[in-house]
């Protein structure tokens, strides 16, 4: 289930992201439902899905009851994947901070930067060049959680406005509270969703969170 409700900034690239994930599903044998309706976060409805993708969600998108249903869903062994602004979501829900791995702090202007692959063995990174140059909106993070398996970091010397220092993670995964979680910072721009390298990265993340 692709969830793209926004209670803050609304990314214009959300439709492109939805279409790209639907296409990945059609080509790789997984079905995709898409929604902005938080009332679908019930035990009964979530049970249908192997994973939930927060695609550029922002702000406070789930109420207390929906949060509880989602926590139980992850604890039942299911998957979560966060794209870009998924870290700009649910700042008053500590469990979600642990799940997604960090919170958005700030970003400089969109620009080119160099990314370094930290772990090239994961399905989401094994196809990527050791130094990946791309254009996007680069987040600085706060409330970075311990125990994340970092896949990609950004070289702050390659662009202006980085605030996380020499080790600035941009994509990671971990097992959390019985389930699996994956986050990728990339995906602000429309162009991301037609970039073969990015799409294969996203697919690898999806395959990780839906695998048993």
XYZ file of N, CA and C in Angstrom:
636
model
N 0.844 -1.187 0.000
C 0.000 0.000 0.000
C 0.885 1.245 0.000
N 0.676 2.106 -0.985
C 1.416 3.363 -1.072
C 0.559 4.462 -0.452
N 1.069 5.077 0.596
C 0.348 6.095 1.364
C 1.040 7.431 1.145
N 0.292 8.434 0.677
C 0.929 9.710 0.345
C 0.126 10.905 0.877
N -0.435 10.743 2.068
C -1.154 11.863 2.693
C -0.148 12.941 3.128
N -0.517 14.198 2.914
C 0.335 15.300 3.368
C -0.462 16.233 4.267
N 0.149 16.591 5.394
C -0.445 17.574 6.302
C 0.470 18.786 6.415
N 1.500 18.788 5.569
C 2.454 19.895 5.508
C 2.755 20.160 4.051
N 4.021 20.281 3.713
C 4.419 20.515 2.319
C 3.926 19.371 1.435
N 3.380 19.718 0.271
C 2.904 18.691 -0.663
C 3.843 18.630 -1.869
N 4.501 17.489 -2.042
C 5.437 17.328 -3.147
C 4.698 17.142 -4.474
N 5.042 17.960 -5.440
C 4.425 17.856 -6.769
C 4.791 16.548 -7.462
N 5.850 15.883 -6.986
C 6.312 14.639 -7.626
C 5.559 13.402 -7.149
N 4.609 13.563 -6.230
C 3.892 12.382 -5.705
C 3.221 11.570 -6.823
N 2.484 12.190 -7.764
C 1.888 11.373 -8.840
C 2.926 10.588 -9.650
N 4.070 11.206 -9.911
C 5.140 10.500 -10.637
C 5.655 9.325 -9.815
N 5.761 9.529 -8.501
C 6.213 8.450 -7.618
C 5.230 7.301 -7.579
N 3.945 7.613 -7.489
C 2.911 6.571 -7.483
C 2.969 5.763 -8.775
N 3.029 6.467 -9.904
C 3.069 5.783 -11.203
C 4.302 4.893 -11.322
N 5.426 5.376 -10.814
C 6.669 4.591 -10.895
C 6.573 3.318 -10.056
N 6.014 3.432 -8.852
C 5.888 2.246 -7.987
C 4.882 1.253 -8.577
N 3.804 1.769 -9.158
C 2.837 0.877 -9.825
C 3.507 0.127 -10.975
N 4.337 0.825 -11.724
C 5.043 0.203 -12.852
C 6.042 -0.842 -12.346
N 6.762 -0.519 -11.270
C 7.681 -1.498 -10.679
C 6.921 -2.747 -10.246
N 5.736 -2.554 -9.677
C 4.914 -3.682 -9.246
C 4.485 -4.552 -10.420
N 4.026 -3.901 -11.492
C 3.574 -4.633 -12.677
C 4.706 -5.446 -13.295
N 5.920 -4.910 -13.208
C 7.080 -5.576 -13.820
C 7.731 -6.607 -12.898
N 7.398 -6.558 -11.596
C 8.095 -7.410 -10.626
C 7.159 -8.196 -9.711
N 5.943 -8.397 -10.194
C 4.999 -9.310 -9.538
C 4.592 -8.924 -8.124
N 4.354 -7.638 -7.884
C 3.666 -7.265 -6.656
C 2.562 -6.263 -6.988
N 1.455 -6.397 -6.290
C 0.312 -5.519 -6.525
C 0.426 -4.277 -5.656
N -0.112 -3.174 -6.164
C 0.005 -1.893 -5.473
C -1.350 -1.227 -5.334
N -1.716 -0.882 -4.117
C -2.849 0.008 -3.866
C -2.280 1.350 -3.429
N -2.957 2.432 -3.785
C -2.478 3.761 -3.403
C -3.600 4.521 -2.704
N -3.230 5.314 -1.702
C -4.252 6.052 -0.958
C -3.660 7.269 -0.248
N -4.526 8.218 0.052
C -4.198 9.316 0.969
C -5.140 9.264 2.168
N -5.874 8.160 2.286
C -6.919 8.023 3.307
C -6.388 7.300 4.542
N -6.148 8.059 5.617
C -5.591 7.467 6.840
C -6.558 6.509 7.520
N -7.850 6.595 7.214
C -8.823 5.693 7.861
C -8.625 4.238 7.436
N -7.795 4.016 6.414
C -7.490 2.643 5.992
C -6.471 1.970 6.911
N -5.920 2.722 7.867
C -4.979 2.145 8.827
C -5.757 1.487 9.961
N -6.321 0.320 9.615
C -7.004 -0.528 10.593
C -6.359 -1.904 10.547
N -6.527 -2.657 11.618
C -5.950 -4.006 11.674
C -6.436 -4.854 10.500
N -7.728 -4.790 10.225
C -8.323 -5.614 9.164
C -7.777 -5.243 7.791
N -7.715 -3.949 7.484
C -7.281 -3.534 6.152
C -5.781 -3.734 5.948
N -4.980 -3.375 6.951
C -3.531 -3.488 6.799
C -3.078 -4.931 6.597
N -3.863 -5.854 7.143
C -3.527 -7.285 7.043
C -3.341 -7.742 5.603
N -3.949 -7.030 4.671
C -3.882 -7.402 3.244
C -2.513 -7.153 2.630
N -1.684 -6.342 3.286
C -0.466 -5.835 2.643
C 0.809 -6.403 3.268
N 1.784 -6.666 2.392
C 3.104 -7.112 2.855
C 3.923 -5.938 3.381
N 3.639 -4.737 2.860
C 4.381 -3.549 3.281
C 3.553 -2.296 3.013
N 3.887 -1.257 3.749
C 3.304 0.070 3.529
C 4.439 1.028 3.166
N 4.242 1.775 2.089
C 5.207 2.781 1.657
C 4.664 4.160 2.003
N 5.434 4.929 2.766
C 5.118 6.335 3.006
C 5.846 7.143 1.931
N 5.111 7.549 0.903
C 5.679 8.256 -0.238
C 5.496 9.762 -0.050
N 6.555 10.438 0.370
C 6.532 11.886 0.547
C 5.374 12.376 1.417
N 5.075 11.605 2.443
C 4.136 12.059 3.466
C 4.763 13.235 4.217
N 3.922 14.103 4.772
C 4.433 15.191 5.613
C 3.471 15.470 6.755
N 4.047 15.853 7.884
C 3.240 16.289 9.018
C 2.571 15.154 9.772
N 1.498 15.507 10.462
C 0.769 14.572 11.326
C -0.330 13.906 10.503
N -0.070 12.680 10.057
C -0.975 12.041 9.087
C -1.863 10.943 9.676
N -1.510 10.429 10.863
C -2.302 9.363 11.483
C -2.748 9.785 12.880
N -3.981 9.450 13.248
C -4.427 9.708 14.620
C -3.978 8.574 15.539
N -4.314 8.679 16.813
C -3.833 7.715 17.809
C -4.252 6.279 17.480
N -5.494 6.113 17.094
C -6.022 4.783 16.772
C -5.306 4.192 15.556
N -5.090 5.023 14.546
C -4.393 4.577 13.331
C -2.928 4.259 13.614
N -2.307 5.039 14.480
C -0.927 4.762 14.878
C -0.825 3.406 15.566
N -1.759 3.126 16.462
C -1.757 1.845 17.185
C -1.909 0.683 16.214
N -2.797 0.825 15.229
C -2.998 -0.236 14.228
C -1.724 -0.459 13.420
N -1.024 0.635 13.095
C 0.201 0.514 12.303
C 1.329 -0.121 13.116
N 1.427 0.225 14.384
C 2.427 -0.400 15.254
C 2.193 -1.914 15.325
N 0.945 -2.318 15.486
C 0.625 -3.755 15.558
C 0.936 -4.447 14.231
N 0.705 -3.742 13.147
C 0.989 -4.264 11.818
C 2.483 -4.570 11.663
N 3.339 -3.631 12.032
C 4.789 -3.853 11.949
C 5.211 -4.985 12.886
N 4.641 -5.012 14.070
C 4.985 -6.074 15.040
C 4.569 -7.456 14.558
N 3.634 -7.511 13.611
C 3.203 -8.803 13.060
C 4.167 -9.308 11.990
N 5.252 -8.547 11.765
C 6.286 -9.014 10.838
C 6.245 -8.369 9.463
N 5.507 -7.296 9.331
C 5.345 -6.664 8.020
C 6.402 -5.573 7.777
N 6.318 -4.945 6.586
C 7.370 -4.031 6.151
C 6.928 -2.586 6.046
N 7.920 -1.700 6.149
C 7.716 -0.260 5.971
C 8.818 0.276 5.082
N 8.434 1.129 4.114
C 9.426 1.814 3.303
C 9.095 3.298 3.286
N 10.074 4.125 3.618
C 9.886 5.565 3.610
C 10.656 6.199 2.474
N 9.987 7.075 1.724
C 10.619 7.795 0.625
C 10.700 9.283 0.966
N 11.886 9.853 0.888
C 12.160 11.280 1.007
C 11.469 11.902 2.225
N 10.338 12.566 2.031
C 9.707 13.316 3.121
C 9.028 12.433 4.171
N 9.167 11.117 4.050
C 8.684 10.244 5.137
C 9.356 10.598 6.458
N 10.547 11.221 6.397
C 11.209 11.676 7.630
C 10.689 13.039 8.093
N 9.873 13.684 7.263
C 9.259 14.973 7.613
C 7.811 14.726 8.070
N 7.639 13.675 8.839
C 6.313 13.138 9.175
C 6.288 12.705 10.637
N 5.168 12.958 11.304
C 4.896 12.412 12.647
C 6.010 12.705 13.663
N 6.263 13.986 13.889
C 7.327 14.397 14.804
C 6.996 14.124 16.283
N 5.727 13.882 16.594
C 5.328 13.658 17.995
C 5.059 12.191 18.300
N 5.600 11.312 17.477
C 5.370 9.864 17.624
C 6.742 9.173 17.699
N 7.273 9.003 18.906
C 8.641 8.464 19.050
C 8.837 7.100 18.382
N 7.824 6.261 18.405
C 7.929 4.944 17.765
C 8.200 5.101 16.275
N 7.550 6.062 15.652
C 7.745 6.290 14.215
C 9.171 6.782 13.926
N 9.687 7.617 14.810
C 11.074 8.072 14.674
C 12.022 6.873 14.637
N 11.770 5.911 15.521
C 12.610 4.707 15.553
C 12.431 3.875 14.276
N 11.197 3.790 13.797
C 10.909 3.007 12.591
C 11.580 3.605 11.355
N 11.341 4.881 11.106
C 11.860 5.518 9.886
C 13.356 5.798 9.998
N 13.860 6.002 11.225
C 15.305 6.094 11.448
C 15.846 7.480 11.749
N 15.121 8.524 11.358
C 15.581 9.902 11.601
C 14.439 10.851 11.292
N 14.617 12.107 11.669
C 13.671 13.158 11.297
C 14.374 14.205 10.437
N 13.624 14.754 9.500
C 14.093 15.871 8.680
C 14.400 17.075 9.562
N 15.531 17.725 9.285
C 15.911 18.935 10.015
C 15.849 20.163 9.105
N 16.478 20.084 7.934
C 16.540 21.220 7.014
C 17.081 20.738 5.671
N 16.999 21.628 4.662
C 17.656 21.300 3.391
C 18.104 22.572 2.699
N 19.257 22.512 2.012
C 19.683 23.629 1.168
C 18.933 23.579 -0.167
N 19.307 24.447 -1.093
C 18.676 24.440 -2.418
C 18.980 23.119 -3.136
N 18.132 22.764 -4.070
C 18.367 21.553 -4.860
C 19.626 21.738 -5.699
N 20.442 20.688 -5.741
C 21.734 20.785 -6.444
C 22.305 19.392 -6.683
N 23.353 19.353 -7.494
C 24.068 18.096 -7.711
C 24.940 17.785 -6.492
N 25.106 16.511 -6.210
C 25.996 16.072 -5.132
C 26.513 14.671 -5.452
N 27.536 14.272 -4.700
C 28.104 12.930 -4.865
C 27.731 12.072 -3.668
N 27.252 10.876 -3.970
C 26.864 9.904 -2.953
C 27.864 8.764 -2.957
N 28.164 8.260 -1.782
C 29.103 7.150 -1.635
C 28.336 5.920 -1.178
N 28.513 4.827 -1.889
C 27.851 3.581 -1.501
C 28.641 2.955 -0.347
N 27.999 2.812 0.804
C 28.636 2.269 2.003
C 28.553 0.740 2.007
N 27.426 0.213 1.539
C 27.199 -1.236 1.488
C 26.679 -1.571 0.095
N 27.529 -2.202 -0.706
C 27.164 -2.516 -2.097
C 26.599 -3.921 -2.243
N 26.278 -4.574 -1.120
C 25.773 -5.948 -1.189
C 24.248 -6.022 -1.151
N 23.597 -4.936 -0.795
C 22.144 -4.929 -0.647
C 21.462 -4.843 -2.022
N 20.263 -5.389 -2.119
C 19.520 -5.362 -3.388
C 19.303 -3.949 -3.907
N 19.274 -2.971 -3.006
C 19.009 -1.583 -3.408
C 20.252 -0.822 -3.854
N 21.424 -1.418 -3.659
C 22.664 -0.689 -3.962
C 23.632 -1.444 -4.866
N 23.444 -2.734 -5.055
C 24.485 -3.503 -5.751
C 24.664 -3.102 -7.220
N 23.685 -2.403 -7.781
C 23.785 -1.956 -9.177
C 24.376 -0.556 -9.305
N 24.581 0.119 -8.181
C 24.975 1.528 -8.222
C 26.485 1.712 -8.351
N 26.926 2.799 -8.997
C 28.368 3.093 -9.036
C 28.855 3.440 -7.630
N 30.130 3.195 -7.365
C 30.695 3.444 -6.027
C 30.500 4.897 -5.614
N 30.644 5.806 -6.587
C 30.303 7.216 -6.374
C 29.161 7.549 -7.326
N 28.027 7.894 -6.757
C 26.807 8.126 -7.525
C 26.529 9.624 -7.542
N 26.575 10.217 -8.723
C 26.340 11.655 -8.846
C 24.907 11.885 -9.296
N 24.161 12.681 -8.524
C 22.790 12.970 -8.941
C 22.313 14.307 -8.393
N 21.181 14.740 -8.927
C 20.561 16.013 -8.549
C 19.306 15.709 -7.744
N 19.170 16.343 -6.582
C 17.973 16.134 -5.773
C 17.942 17.214 -4.693
N 17.017 17.071 -3.780
C 16.955 17.931 -2.602
C 17.527 17.133 -1.437
N 18.598 17.645 -0.843
C 19.372 16.875 0.130
C 19.009 17.273 1.560
N 18.500 16.317 2.301
C 18.078 16.582 3.676
C 19.237 16.520 4.659
N 19.184 17.396 5.655
C 19.940 17.239 6.892
C 18.990 16.608 7.897
N 19.528 15.765 8.774
C 18.686 15.001 9.693
C 18.958 15.319 11.158
N 17.945 15.075 11.972
C 18.060 15.107 13.430
C 17.425 13.824 13.966
N 17.627 13.555 15.241
C 17.053 12.353 15.883
C 17.400 11.078 15.116
N 18.641 11.002 14.615
C 19.109 9.793 13.940
C 19.157 8.658 14.961
N 18.557 7.535 14.611
C 18.439 6.421 15.543
C 19.653 5.492 15.493
N 19.990 4.859 16.615
C 21.098 3.888 16.614
C 20.692 2.593 15.915
N 21.671 1.867 15.453
C 21.426 0.524 14.915
C 20.975 0.461 13.473
N 21.009 1.580 12.752
C 20.618 1.564 11.345
C 21.728 0.963 10.492
N 21.345 0.169 9.508
C 22.311 -0.384 8.557
C 22.418 0.601 7.388
N 23.442 1.447 7.419
C 23.549 2.516 6.423
C 24.037 1.956 5.085
N 23.336 2.338 4.027
C 23.654 1.872 2.680
C 24.398 2.916 1.860
N 23.977 4.179 2.002
C 24.516 5.263 1.186
C 24.720 6.496 2.068
N 25.824 7.191 1.864
C 26.035 8.480 2.537
C 26.317 9.535 1.487
N 26.151 10.787 1.862
C 26.415 11.884 0.939
C 27.726 12.557 1.321
N 28.482 12.971 0.305
C 29.747 13.664 0.518
C 29.446 15.155 0.654
N 29.508 15.667 1.876
C 29.163 17.072 2.110
C 30.133 18.038 1.424
N 31.294 17.536 1.023
C 32.243 18.393 0.306
C 31.814 18.610 -1.154
N 30.865 17.798 -1.618
C 30.465 17.848 -3.032
C 29.297 18.792 -3.294
N 28.757 19.402 -2.231
C 27.648 20.347 -2.404
C 27.655 21.314 -1.223
N 26.805 22.304 -1.256
C 26.776 23.275 -0.159
C 25.514 23.096 0.682
N 25.687 23.214 1.997
C 24.528 23.187 2.888
C 24.372 21.940 3.725
N 25.337 21.023 3.659
C 25.268 19.824 4.492
C 25.562 20.128 5.948
N 24.831 19.486 6.870
C 24.978 19.800 8.297
C 25.161 18.577 9.189
N 25.366 17.397 8.582
C 25.510 16.189 9.398
C 26.946 15.693 9.509
N 27.870 16.378 8.845
C 29.273 16.013 9.003
C 29.767 14.964 8.043
N 30.910 14.387 8.400
C 31.590 13.457 7.497
C 30.750 12.221 7.196
N 30.004 11.760 8.206
C 29.149 10.584 7.983
C 27.696 11.053 7.983
N 27.158 11.246 6.781
C 25.822 11.809 6.579
C 24.984 10.783 5.817
N 24.320 9.868 6.536
C 23.557 8.800 5.876
C 22.405 9.339 5.027
N 22.115 8.637 3.936
C 21.021 9.022 3.042
C 20.077 7.864 2.708
N 20.505 6.655 2.935
C 19.629 5.492 2.752
C 20.073 4.425 3.736
N 19.089 3.757 4.343
C 19.408 2.741 5.355
C 18.261 1.751 5.506
N 18.540 0.680 6.211
C 17.495 -0.308 6.520
C 17.762 -0.858 7.905
N 16.765 -1.472 8.491
C 16.957 -2.196 9.750
C 15.727 -3.038 10.052
N 15.937 -4.042 10.890
C 14.814 -4.784 11.444
C 14.389 -4.051 12.700
N 13.080 -3.830 12.832
C 12.599 -3.039 13.959
C 11.253 -3.556 14.459
N 11.193 -3.841 15.743
C 9.935 -4.175 16.425
C 9.169 -5.294 15.725
N 9.915 -6.274 15.208
C 9.297 -7.433 14.569
C 9.158 -7.330 13.066
N 9.338 -6.121 12.524
C 9.197 -5.927 11.084
C 10.485 -5.461 10.435
N 10.364 -5.022 9.192
C 11.527 -4.545 8.441
C 11.250 -3.137 7.934
N 12.255 -2.281 8.004
C 12.096 -0.902 7.545
C 13.259 -0.503 6.641
N 12.943 0.306 5.651
C 13.918 0.810 4.686
C 13.578 2.272 4.428
N 14.594 3.119 4.364
C 14.368 4.529 4.051
C 15.357 4.997 3.003
N 14.853 5.745 2.028
C 15.717 6.411 1.069
C 15.378 7.893 1.032
N 16.397 8.727 1.135
C 16.195 10.178 1.142
C 15.831 10.705 -0.236
N 16.195 9.972 -1.275
C 16.039 10.457 -2.641
C 14.571 10.402 -3.068
N 14.181 11.323 -3.963
C 12.820 11.249 -4.490
C 12.015 12.528 -4.389
N 12.704 13.667 -4.306
C 11.985 14.951 -4.292
C 11.517 15.330 -5.695
N 12.364 15.083 -6.673
C 12.107 15.587 -8.027
C 11.307 14.601 -8.877
N 10.554 15.136 -9.828
C 9.856 14.293 -10.805
C 10.847 13.389 -11.541
N 12.006 13.963 -11.861
C 13.004 13.237 -12.666
C 13.503 11.965 -11.975
N 13.473 11.959 -10.633
C 13.900 10.760 -9.900
C 13.136 9.529 -10.384
N 11.851 9.714 -10.667
C 10.971 8.576 -10.934
C 11.036 8.087 -12.382
N 11.960 8.666 -13.154
C 12.257 8.113 -14.476
C 13.742 7.764 -14.595
N 14.454 7.809 -13.469
C 15.880 7.505 -13.423
C 16.059 6.016 -13.144
N 16.587 5.252 -14.111
C 16.700 3.801 -13.926
C 17.494 3.398 -12.677
N 18.559 4.135 -12.364
C 19.363 3.792 -11.184
C 18.554 3.972 -9.904
N 17.810 5.080 -9.833
C 16.984 5.326 -8.654
C 15.853 4.307 -8.551
N 15.219 4.002 -9.664
C 14.096 3.059 -9.632
C 14.541 1.670 -9.184
N 15.728 1.268 -9.621
C 16.248 -0.037 -9.200
C 16.602 -0.011 -7.709
N 17.075 1.131 -7.227
C 17.340 1.341 -5.803
C 16.042 1.214 -5.005
N 15.001 1.873 -5.477
C 13.695 1.822 -4.819
C 13.137 0.404 -4.834
N 13.257 -0.268 -5.959
C 12.784 -1.646 -6.070
C 13.498 -2.559 -5.076
N 14.816 -2.392 -4.941
C 15.572 -3.202 -3.988
C 15.079 -2.995 -2.567
N 14.717 -1.753 -2.239
C 14.163 -1.468 -0.917
C 12.820 -2.137 -0.722
N 11.975 -2.068 -1.744
C 10.657 -2.720 -1.673
C 10.825 -4.226 -1.499
N 11.724 -4.812 -2.274
C 11.938 -6.266 -2.186
C 12.449 -6.655 -0.807
N 13.279 -5.803 -0.205
C 13.759 -6.088 1.151
C 12.612 -6.081 2.164
N 11.745 -5.078 2.108
C 10.708 -4.973 3.147
C 9.573 -5.973 2.970
N 9.372 -6.478 1.747
C 8.298 -7.458 1.568
C 8.788 -8.901 1.656
N 10.105 -9.100 1.755
C 10.615 -10.466 1.858
C 10.484 -10.974 3.284
N 10.265 -12.253 3.403
C 10.104 -12.866 4.731
C 11.461 -13.235 5.300
